Coordinates of C-alpha atoms in Angstrom, one line a residue:
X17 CA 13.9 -8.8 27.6
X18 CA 12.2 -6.0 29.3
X19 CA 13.4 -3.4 26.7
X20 CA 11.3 -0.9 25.5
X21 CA 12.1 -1.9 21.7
X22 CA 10.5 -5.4 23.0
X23 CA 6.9 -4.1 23.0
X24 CA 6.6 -4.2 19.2
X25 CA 6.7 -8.1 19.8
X26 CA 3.5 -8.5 21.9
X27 CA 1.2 -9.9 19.7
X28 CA -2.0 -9.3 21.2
X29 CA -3.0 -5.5 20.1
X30 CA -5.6 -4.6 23.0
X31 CA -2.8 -5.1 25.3
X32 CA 0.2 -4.3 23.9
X33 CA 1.9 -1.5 25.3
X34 CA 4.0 0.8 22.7
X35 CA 5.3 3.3 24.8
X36 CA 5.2 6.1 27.3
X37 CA 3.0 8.7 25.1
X38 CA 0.0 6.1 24.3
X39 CA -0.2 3.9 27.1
X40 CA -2.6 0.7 27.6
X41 CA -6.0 0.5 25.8
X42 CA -8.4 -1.9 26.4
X43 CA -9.6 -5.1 23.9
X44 CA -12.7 -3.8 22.8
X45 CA -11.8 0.3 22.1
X46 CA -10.3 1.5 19.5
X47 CA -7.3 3.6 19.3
X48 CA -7.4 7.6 19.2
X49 CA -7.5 9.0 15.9
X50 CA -4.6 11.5 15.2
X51 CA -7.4 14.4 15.3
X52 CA -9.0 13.6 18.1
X53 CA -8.5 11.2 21.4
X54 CA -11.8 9.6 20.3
X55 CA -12.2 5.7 21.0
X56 CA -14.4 4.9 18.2
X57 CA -14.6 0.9 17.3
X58 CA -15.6 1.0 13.0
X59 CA -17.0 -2.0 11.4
X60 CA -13.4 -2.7 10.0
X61 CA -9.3 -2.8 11.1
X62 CA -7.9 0.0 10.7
X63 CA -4.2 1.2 11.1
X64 CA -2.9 2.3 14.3
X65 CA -1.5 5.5 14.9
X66 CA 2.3 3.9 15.2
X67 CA 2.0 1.6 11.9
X68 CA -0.1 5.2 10.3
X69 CA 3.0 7.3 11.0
X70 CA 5.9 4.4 9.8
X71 CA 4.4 4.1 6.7
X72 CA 4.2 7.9 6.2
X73 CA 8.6 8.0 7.5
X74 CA 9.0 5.4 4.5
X75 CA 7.2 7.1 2.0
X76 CA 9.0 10.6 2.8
X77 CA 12.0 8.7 1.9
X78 CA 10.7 8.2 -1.6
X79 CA 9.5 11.7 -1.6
X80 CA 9.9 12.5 -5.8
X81 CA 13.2 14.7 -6.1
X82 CA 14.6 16.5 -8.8
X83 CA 17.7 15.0 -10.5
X84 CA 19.7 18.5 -10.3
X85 CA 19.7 17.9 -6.5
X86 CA 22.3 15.4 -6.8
X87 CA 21.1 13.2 -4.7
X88 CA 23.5 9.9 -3.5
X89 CA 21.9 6.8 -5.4
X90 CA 20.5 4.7 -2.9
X91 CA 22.4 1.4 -5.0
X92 CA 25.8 3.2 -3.4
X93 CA 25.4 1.7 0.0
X94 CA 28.6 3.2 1.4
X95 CA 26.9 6.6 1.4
X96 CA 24.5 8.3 3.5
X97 CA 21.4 6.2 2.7
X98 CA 18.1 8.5 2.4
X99 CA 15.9 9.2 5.4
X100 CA 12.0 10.1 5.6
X101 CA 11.0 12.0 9.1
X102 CA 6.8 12.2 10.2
X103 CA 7.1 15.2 13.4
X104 CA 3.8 14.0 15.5
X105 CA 3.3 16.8 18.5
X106 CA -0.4 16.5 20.2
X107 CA -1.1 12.9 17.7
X108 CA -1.1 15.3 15.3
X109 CA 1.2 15.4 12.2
X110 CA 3.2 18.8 12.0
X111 CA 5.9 17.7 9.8
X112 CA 6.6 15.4 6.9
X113 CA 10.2 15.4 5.6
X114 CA 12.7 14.1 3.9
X115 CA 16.8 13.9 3.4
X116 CA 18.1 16.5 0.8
X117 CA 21.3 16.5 -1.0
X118 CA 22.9 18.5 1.6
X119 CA 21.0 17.9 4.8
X120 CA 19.9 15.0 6.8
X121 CA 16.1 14.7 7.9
X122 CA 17.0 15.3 11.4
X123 CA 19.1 18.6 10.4
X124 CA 15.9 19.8 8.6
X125 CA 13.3 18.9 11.9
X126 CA 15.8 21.0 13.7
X127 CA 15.9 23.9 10.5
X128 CA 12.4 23.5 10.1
X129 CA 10.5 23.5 13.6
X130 CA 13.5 24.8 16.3
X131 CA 12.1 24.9 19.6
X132 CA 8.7 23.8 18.2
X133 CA 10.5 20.1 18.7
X134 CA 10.5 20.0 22.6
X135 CA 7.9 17.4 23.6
X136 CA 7.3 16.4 19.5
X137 CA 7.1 12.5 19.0
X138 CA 9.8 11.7 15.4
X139 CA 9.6 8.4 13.3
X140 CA 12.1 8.0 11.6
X141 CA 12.3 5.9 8.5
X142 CA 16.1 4.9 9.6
X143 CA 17.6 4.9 12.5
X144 CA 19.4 8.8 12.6
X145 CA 22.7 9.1 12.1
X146 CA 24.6 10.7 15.7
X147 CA 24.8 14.3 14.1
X148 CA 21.4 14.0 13.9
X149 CA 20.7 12.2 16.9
X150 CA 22.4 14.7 19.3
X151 CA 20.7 17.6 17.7
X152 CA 17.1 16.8 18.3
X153 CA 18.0 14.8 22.0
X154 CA 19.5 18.4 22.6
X155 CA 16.0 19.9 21.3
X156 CA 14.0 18.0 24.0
X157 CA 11.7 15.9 22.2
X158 CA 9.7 13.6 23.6
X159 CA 10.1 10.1 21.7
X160 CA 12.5 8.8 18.7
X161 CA 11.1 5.9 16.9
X162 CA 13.1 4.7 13.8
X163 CA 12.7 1.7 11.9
X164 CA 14.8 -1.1 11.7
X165 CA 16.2 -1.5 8.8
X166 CA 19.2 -0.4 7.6
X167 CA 20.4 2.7 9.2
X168 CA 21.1 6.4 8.0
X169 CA 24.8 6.0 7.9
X170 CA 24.9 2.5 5.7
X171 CA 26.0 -1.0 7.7
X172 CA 25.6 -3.1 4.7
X173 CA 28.0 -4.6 3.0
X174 CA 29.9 -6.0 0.0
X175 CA 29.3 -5.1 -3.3
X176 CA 31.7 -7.5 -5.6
X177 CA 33.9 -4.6 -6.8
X178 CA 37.6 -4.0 -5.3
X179 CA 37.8 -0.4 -5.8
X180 CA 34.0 0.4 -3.9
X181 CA 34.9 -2.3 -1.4
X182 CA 37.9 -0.4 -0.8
X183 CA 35.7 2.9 -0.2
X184 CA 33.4 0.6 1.6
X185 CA 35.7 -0.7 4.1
X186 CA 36.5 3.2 5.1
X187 CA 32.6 3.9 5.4
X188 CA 31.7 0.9 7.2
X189 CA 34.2 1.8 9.8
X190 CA 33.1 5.0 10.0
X191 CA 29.2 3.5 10.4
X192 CA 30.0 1.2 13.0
X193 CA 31.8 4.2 14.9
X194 CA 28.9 6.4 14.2
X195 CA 26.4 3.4 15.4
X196 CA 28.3 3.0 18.3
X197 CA 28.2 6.9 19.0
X198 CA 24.5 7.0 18.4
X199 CA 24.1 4.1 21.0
X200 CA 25.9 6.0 23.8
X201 CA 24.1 8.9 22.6
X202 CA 20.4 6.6 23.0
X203 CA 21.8 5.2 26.7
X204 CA 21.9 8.4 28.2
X205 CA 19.3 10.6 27.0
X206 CA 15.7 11.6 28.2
X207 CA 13.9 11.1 25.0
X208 CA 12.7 7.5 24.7
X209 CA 14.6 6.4 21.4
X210 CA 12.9 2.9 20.6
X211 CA 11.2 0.6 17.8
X212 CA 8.0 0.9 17.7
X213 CA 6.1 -1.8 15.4
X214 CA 2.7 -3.6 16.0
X215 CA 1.2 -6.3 14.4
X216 CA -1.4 -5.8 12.2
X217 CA -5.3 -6.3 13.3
X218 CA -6.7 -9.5 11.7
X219 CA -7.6 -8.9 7.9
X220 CA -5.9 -6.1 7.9
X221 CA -4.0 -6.3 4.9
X222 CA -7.0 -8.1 2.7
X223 CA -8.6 -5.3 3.8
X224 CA -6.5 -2.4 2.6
X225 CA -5.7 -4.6 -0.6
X226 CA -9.6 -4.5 -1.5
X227 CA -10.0 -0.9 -0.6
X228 CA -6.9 0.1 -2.3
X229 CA -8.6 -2.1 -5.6
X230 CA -11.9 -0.4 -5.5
X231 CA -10.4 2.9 -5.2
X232 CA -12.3 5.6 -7.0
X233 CA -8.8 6.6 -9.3
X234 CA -9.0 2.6 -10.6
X235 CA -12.4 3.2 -10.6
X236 CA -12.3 5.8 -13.2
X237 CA -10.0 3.8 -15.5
X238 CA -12.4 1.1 -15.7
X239 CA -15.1 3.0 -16.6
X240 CA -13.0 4.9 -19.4
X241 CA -11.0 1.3 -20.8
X242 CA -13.8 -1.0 -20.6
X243 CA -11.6 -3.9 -22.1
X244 CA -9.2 -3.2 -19.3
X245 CA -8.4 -6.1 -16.5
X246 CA -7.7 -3.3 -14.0
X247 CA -7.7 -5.7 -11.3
X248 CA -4.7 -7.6 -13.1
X249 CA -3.2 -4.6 -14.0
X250 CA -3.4 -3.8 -10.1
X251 CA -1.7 -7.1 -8.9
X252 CA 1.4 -6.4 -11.1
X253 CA 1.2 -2.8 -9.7
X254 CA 1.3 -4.2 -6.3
X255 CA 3.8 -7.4 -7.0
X256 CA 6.1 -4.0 -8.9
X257 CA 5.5 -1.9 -5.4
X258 CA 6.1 -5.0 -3.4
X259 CA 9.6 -5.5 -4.5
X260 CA 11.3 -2.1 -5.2
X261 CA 10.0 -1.6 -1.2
X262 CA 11.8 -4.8 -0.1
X263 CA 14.7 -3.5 -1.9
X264 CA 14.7 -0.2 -0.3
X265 CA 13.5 -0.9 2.9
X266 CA 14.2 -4.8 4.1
X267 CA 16.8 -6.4 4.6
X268 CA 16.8 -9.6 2.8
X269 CA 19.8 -11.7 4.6
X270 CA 18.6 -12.9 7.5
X271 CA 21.8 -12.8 8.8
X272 CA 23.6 -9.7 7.6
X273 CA 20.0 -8.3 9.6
X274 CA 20.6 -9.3 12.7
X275 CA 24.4 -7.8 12.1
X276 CA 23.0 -4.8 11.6
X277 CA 20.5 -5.2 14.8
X278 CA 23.2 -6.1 17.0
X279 CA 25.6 -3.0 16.0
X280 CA 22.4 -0.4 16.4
X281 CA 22.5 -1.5 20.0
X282 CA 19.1 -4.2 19.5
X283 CA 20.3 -7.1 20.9
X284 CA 17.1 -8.3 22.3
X285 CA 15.7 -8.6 18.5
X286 CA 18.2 -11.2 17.4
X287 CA 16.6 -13.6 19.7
X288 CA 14.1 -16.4 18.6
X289 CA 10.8 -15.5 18.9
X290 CA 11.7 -11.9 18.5
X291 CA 13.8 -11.5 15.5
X292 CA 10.8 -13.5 13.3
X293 CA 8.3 -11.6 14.7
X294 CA 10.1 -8.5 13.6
X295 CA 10.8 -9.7 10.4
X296 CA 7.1 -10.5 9.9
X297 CA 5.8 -6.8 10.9
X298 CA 7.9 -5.5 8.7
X299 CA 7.0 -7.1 5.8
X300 CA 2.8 -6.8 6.4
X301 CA 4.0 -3.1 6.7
X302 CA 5.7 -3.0 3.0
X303 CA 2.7 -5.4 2.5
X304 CA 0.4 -2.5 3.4
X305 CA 2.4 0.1 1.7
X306 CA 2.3 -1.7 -1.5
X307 CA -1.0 -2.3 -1.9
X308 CA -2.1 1.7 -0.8
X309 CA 0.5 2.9 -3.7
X310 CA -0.9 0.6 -6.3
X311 CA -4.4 3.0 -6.1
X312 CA -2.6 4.6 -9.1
X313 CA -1.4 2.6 -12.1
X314 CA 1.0 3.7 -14.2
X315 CA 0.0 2.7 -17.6
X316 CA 2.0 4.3 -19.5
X317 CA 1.4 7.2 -18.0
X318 CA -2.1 7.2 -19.8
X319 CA -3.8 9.2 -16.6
X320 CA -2.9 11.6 -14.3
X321 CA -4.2 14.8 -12.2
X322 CA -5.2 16.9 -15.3
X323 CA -6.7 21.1 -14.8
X324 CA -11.1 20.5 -15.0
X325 CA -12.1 23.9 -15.9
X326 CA -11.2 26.7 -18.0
X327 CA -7.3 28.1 -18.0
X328 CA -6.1 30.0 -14.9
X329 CA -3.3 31.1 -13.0
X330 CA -0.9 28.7 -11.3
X331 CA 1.6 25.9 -11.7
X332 CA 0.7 22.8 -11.9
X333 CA 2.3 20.5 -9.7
X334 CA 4.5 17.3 -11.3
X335 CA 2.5 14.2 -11.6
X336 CA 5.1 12.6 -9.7
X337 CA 4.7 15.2 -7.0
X338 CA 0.7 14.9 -7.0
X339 CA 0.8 11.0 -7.1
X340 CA 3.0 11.2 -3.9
X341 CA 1.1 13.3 -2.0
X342 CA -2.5 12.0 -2.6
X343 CA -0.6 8.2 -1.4
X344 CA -0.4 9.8 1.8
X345 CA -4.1 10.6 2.1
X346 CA -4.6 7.4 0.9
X347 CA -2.5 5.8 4.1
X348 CA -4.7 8.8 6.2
X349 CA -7.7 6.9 5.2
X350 CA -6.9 3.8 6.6
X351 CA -7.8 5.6 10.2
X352 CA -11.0 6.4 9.7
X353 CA -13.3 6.3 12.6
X354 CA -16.1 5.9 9.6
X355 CA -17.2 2.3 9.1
X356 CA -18.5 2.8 5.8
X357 CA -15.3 4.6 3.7
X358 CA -12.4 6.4 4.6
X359 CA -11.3 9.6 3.4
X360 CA -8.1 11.3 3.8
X361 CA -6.1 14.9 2.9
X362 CA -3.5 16.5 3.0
X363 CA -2.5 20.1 2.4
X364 CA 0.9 21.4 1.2
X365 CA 1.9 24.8 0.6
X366 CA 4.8 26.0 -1.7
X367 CA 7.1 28.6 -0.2
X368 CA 8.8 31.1 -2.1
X369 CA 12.1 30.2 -0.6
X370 CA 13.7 27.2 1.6
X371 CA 15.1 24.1 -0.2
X372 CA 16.8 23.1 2.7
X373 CA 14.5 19.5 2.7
X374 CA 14.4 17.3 0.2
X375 CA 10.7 18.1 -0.6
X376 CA 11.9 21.1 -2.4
X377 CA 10.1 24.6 -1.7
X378 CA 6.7 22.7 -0.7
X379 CA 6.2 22.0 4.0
X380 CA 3.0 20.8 4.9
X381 CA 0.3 22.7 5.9
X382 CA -2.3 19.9 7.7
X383 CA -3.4 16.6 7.0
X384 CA -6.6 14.7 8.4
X385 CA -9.0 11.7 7.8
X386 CA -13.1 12.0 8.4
X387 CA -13.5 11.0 12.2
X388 CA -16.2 11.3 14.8
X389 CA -15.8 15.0 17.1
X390 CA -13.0 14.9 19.7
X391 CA -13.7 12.9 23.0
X392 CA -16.2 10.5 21.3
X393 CA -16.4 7.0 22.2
X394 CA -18.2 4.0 20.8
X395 CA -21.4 4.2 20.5
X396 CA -21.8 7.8 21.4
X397 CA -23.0 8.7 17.4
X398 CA -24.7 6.5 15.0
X399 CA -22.3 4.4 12.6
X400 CA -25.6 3.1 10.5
X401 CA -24.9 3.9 6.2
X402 CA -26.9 5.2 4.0
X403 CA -29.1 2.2 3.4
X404 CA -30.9 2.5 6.9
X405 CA -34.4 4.2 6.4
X406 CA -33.9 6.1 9.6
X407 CA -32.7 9.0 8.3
X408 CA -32.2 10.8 11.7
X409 CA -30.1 7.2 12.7
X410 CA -27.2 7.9 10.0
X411 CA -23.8 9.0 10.4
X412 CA -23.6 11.9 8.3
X413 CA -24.6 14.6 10.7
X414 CA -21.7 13.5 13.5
X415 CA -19.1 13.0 10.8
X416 CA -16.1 15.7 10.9
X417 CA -15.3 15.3 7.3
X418 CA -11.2 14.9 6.4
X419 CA -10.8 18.5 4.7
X420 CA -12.7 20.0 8.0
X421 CA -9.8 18.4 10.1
X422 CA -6.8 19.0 7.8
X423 CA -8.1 22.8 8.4
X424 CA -8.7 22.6 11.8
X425 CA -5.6 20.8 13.0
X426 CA -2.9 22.3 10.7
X427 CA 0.3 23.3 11.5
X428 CA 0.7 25.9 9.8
X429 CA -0.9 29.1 8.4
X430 CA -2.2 29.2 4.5
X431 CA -0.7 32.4 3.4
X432 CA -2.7 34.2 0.4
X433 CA 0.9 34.8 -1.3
X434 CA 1.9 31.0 -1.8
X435 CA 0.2 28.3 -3.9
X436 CA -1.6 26.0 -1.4
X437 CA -2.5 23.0 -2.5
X438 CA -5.2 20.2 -0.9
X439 CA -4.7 16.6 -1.8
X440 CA -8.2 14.5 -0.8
X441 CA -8.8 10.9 -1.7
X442 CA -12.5 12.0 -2.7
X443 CA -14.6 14.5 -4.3
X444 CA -14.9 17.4 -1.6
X445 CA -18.9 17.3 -0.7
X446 CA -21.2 21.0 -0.5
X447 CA -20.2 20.9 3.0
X448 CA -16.3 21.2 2.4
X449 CA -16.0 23.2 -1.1
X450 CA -16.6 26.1 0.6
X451 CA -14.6 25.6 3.7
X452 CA -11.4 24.9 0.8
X453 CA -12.2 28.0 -0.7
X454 CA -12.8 30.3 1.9
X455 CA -9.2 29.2 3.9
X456 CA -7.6 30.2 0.6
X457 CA -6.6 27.1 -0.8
X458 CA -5.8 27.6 -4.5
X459 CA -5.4 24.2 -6.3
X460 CA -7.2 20.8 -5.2
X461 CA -6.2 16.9 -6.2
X462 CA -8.9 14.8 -6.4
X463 CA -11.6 12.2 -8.2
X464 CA -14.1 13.8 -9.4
X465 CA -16.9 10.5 -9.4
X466 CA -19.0 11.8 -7.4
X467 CA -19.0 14.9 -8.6
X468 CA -22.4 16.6 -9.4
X469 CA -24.5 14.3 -7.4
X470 CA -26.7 14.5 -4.5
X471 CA -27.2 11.6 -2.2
X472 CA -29.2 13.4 0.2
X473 CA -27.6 12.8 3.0
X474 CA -24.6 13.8 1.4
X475 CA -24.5 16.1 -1.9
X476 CA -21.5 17.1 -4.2
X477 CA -23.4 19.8 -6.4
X478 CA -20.8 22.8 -5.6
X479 CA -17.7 21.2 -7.2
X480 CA -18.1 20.9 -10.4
X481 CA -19.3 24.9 -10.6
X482 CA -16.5 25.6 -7.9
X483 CA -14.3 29.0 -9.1
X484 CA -11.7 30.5 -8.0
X485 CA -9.8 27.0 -7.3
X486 CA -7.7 25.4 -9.6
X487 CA -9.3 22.0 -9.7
X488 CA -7.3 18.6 -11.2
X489 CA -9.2 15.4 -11.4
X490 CA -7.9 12.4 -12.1
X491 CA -8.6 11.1 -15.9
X492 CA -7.5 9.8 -19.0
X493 CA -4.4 12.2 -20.5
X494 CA -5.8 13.0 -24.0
X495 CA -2.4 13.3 -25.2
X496 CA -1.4 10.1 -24.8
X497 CA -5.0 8.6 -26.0
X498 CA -5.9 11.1 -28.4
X499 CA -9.7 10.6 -29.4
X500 CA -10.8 7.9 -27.6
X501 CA -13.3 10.2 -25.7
X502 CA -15.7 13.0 -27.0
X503 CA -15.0 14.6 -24.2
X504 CA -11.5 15.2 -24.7
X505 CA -10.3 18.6 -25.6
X506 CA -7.0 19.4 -27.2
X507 CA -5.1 21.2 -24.3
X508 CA -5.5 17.8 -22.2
X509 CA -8.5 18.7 -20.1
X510 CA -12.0 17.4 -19.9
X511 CA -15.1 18.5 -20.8
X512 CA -18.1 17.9 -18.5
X513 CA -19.3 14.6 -17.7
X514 CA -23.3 13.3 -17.5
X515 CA -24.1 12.8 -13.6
X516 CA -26.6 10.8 -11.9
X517 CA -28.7 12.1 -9.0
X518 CA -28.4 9.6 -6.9
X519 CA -26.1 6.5 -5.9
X520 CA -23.5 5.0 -7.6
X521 CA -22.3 4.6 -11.7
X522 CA -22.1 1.0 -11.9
X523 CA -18.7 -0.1 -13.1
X524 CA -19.1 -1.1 -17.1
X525 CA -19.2 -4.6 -18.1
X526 CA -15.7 -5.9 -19.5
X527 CA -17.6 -7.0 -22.4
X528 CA -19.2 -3.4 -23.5
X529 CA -15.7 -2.6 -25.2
X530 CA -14.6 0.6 -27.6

């Protein structure tokens, strides 16, 4: 059993072992942000970087794409089943993709970065088909990590219908071959081509389920629909998210699983203890995922990133699009080295040309979470919140704020000829707004509930009086609710909100109704 796919079983996280490229760590020090190589311990779990970078290869599978690009249905398992890619070179994120009509997500890592791929660490959110496979072995990256599921090129099987089962009996040959291709492909390469799952820390999920609850986007629709159960309305969210990602990304038959185990060349995990264990990460990781996407409620499509200012130049983004991409600052958060909340952003930029990936024109520009300075270890800066008197004792001062990192550690340059756009989980503070601006972002996706107040410590005056950005906050779509708030205006946006000074709106009481 001393396989390197193995590891993911060991269920003690201060020992395990998950590979070549991040070593041992000890019990009582927390993993190295994505950032930074900081050891900072918070006062709650938080994701590690392997777990962090699945969930961000499964949710690039379910990337929003348009119906023109013809994309294979996923319920047509003989075909090519949809594949999200996270490119991780440094712990940093350089690449989030996604299949396309045409292309597979390896093909577009290979389009997309070239050379740039030698020493790069892949997830994969399937295990690549062997076109793929050879490709970026050939590049010289440094690790594959897939998850194990279902693979790119379909193993599942039977369908009820003679005709498809007919078709499926041709494709299934052709998977096994290409499973057995991409196994011969695994046993004789450099790059370390594995599984890489860990358990989750204790009260983990509880933890991510109460954050993901309290999140200032439900926070806004409870203030707005004071009747509203949003806490209901979020656990048939989550019970909605919990079972469309079991559909697409677990396989329920225990059996037909380890089938599909055994022909991608993972023996080992059909074996008692390890096949439940597996089973059991993988479902606290759709677990996970559930919860984080449930931030944002449908309901009826009553709110959504809407323009907070007067007209100007550039196209919005679908809500679709923006709901996606503020989800993965959302998963970014839950890596905070701050013990207090967790922030995350991402930045996207829209080319004028390359469809080639399934995200359409738009690559990624940076992404980041708020984190203490690079090298820090515990202890090092003062973790104390804003309720210690000792003003010279709190965190503020040490904090590297997500935006600052998304800038500093992106991949790519912001070009003043393409619409760049910064997703943050959190009303950009005074120290930020002008660090967005002057990179030359032009549209930010945010809450806006802090907006216009100062905490002292930490002050959000600029953002509201911010030009030159395209801001859109999330909030109630007038046209859907027409006239339920004064501060609605006709073309959809809002008007300016009262502010406090200092701390937090209460949330409204259920019984204060319209």
């Amino acid at each position: 059993m001393a396989t390197s796919e193995s590891r993911c079983n060991d269920t003690d996280p201060g020992k395990r072992r998950v590979g070549d490229r991040f070593g041992k760590g000890r019990s009582d020090m927390r993993e190295a942000s994505t950032q930074t190589d900081a050891k900072v311990r918070g006062h709650g779990p938080r994701l590690s970087k392997v777990n962090l970078f699945t969930l961000l290869s499964l949710w690039m599978e379910l990337f929003p794409r348009k119906e023109k690009e013809g994309f294979p249905k996923q319920t047509e398992r003989w075909q090519v089943r949809s594949t999200g890619l996270v490119v991780v070179q440094e712990r940093s994120v350089t690449g989030l993709h996604c299949s396309s009509a045409n292309l597979h997500a390896g093909q577009i890592a290979v389009i997309k970065h070239g050379p740039r791929l030698r020493g790069c660490d892949l997830y994969f959110s399937r295990k690549p088909c062997s076109t793929c496979l050879k490709m970026i072995i050939n590049a010289g990256v440094h690790q594959i990590s897939y998850w194990p599921g279902d693979p790119e090129m379909s193993l599942l099987t039977g369908s009820g219908d003679s005709n498809h089962d007919c078709r499926l009996g041709c494709r299934s040959q052709e998977a096994v071959l290409d499973a057995k291709a991409a196994e011969r492909l695994k046993s004789n390469s450099r790059p370390h081509i594995c599984v890489l799952l860990q358990a989750l820390p204790s009260g983990m999920q509880q933890f991510v389920e109460e954050t993901s609850k309290d999140s200032e986007f439900l926070g806004r629709i409870a203030r707005d629909d004071r009747c509203l159960d949003v806490g209901e309305l979020f656990r048939e969210q989550q019970k909605h998210n919990l079972d469309h990602f079991n559909r697409a990304f677990f396989v329920q038959d225990q059996s037909e699983h380890r089938g599909i185990l055994s022909k991608m060349g993972l023996e080992n995990f059909c074996i008692e203890p390890y096949f439940s264990n597996l089973r059991q990460n993988m479902r606290d990781l759709i677990t996970v995922l559930a919860s984080v996407a449930s931030s944002f409620l449908d309901h009826g499509q009553r709110y959504g990133f809407y323009d907070n200012g007067p007209a100007q130049p550039g196209r919005p983004l679908s809500q679709e699009v923006a709901k996606h991409c503020i989800i993965q600052a959302q998963l970014l958060a839950f890596r905070t080295d701050d013990p207090k909340v967790g922030v995350g952003a991402v930045i996207w930029a829209e080319g004028k040309s390359g469809t080639c990936d399934g995200t359409g024109r738009m690559y990624l520009v940076g992404s980041g979470y708020n984190a203490y300075p690079v090298g820090s270890e515990y202890a090092e800066f003062p973790q104390m919140d804003d309720k210690q008197q000792d003003r010279h004792s709190r965190k503020y001062r040490y904090i590297i704020h997500a935006e600052q990192n998304a800038l500093t550690f992106r991949c790519a340059e912001l070009r003043e000829d393409e619409n760049t756009t910064i997703f943050v989980t959190k009303c950009p503070c005074d120290e930020c707004v002008p660090l967005i601006k002057g990179a030359g972002v032009k549209q930010i996706y945010t809450s806006d509930m802090d907006s216009g107040k100062d905490k002292h410590d930490i002050s959000y005056l600029q953002f509201e009086n911010l030009q030159g950005v395209q801001k859109f906050v999330w909030q109630r779509n007038s046209q859907v609710c027409p006239g339920q708030l004064n501060s609605c205006l006709s073309n959809g946006c809002m008007g300016k909100h009262s502010r406090e000074t200092q701390g937090n709106d209460p949330l409204p009481s259920k019984r204060q109704c319209f």
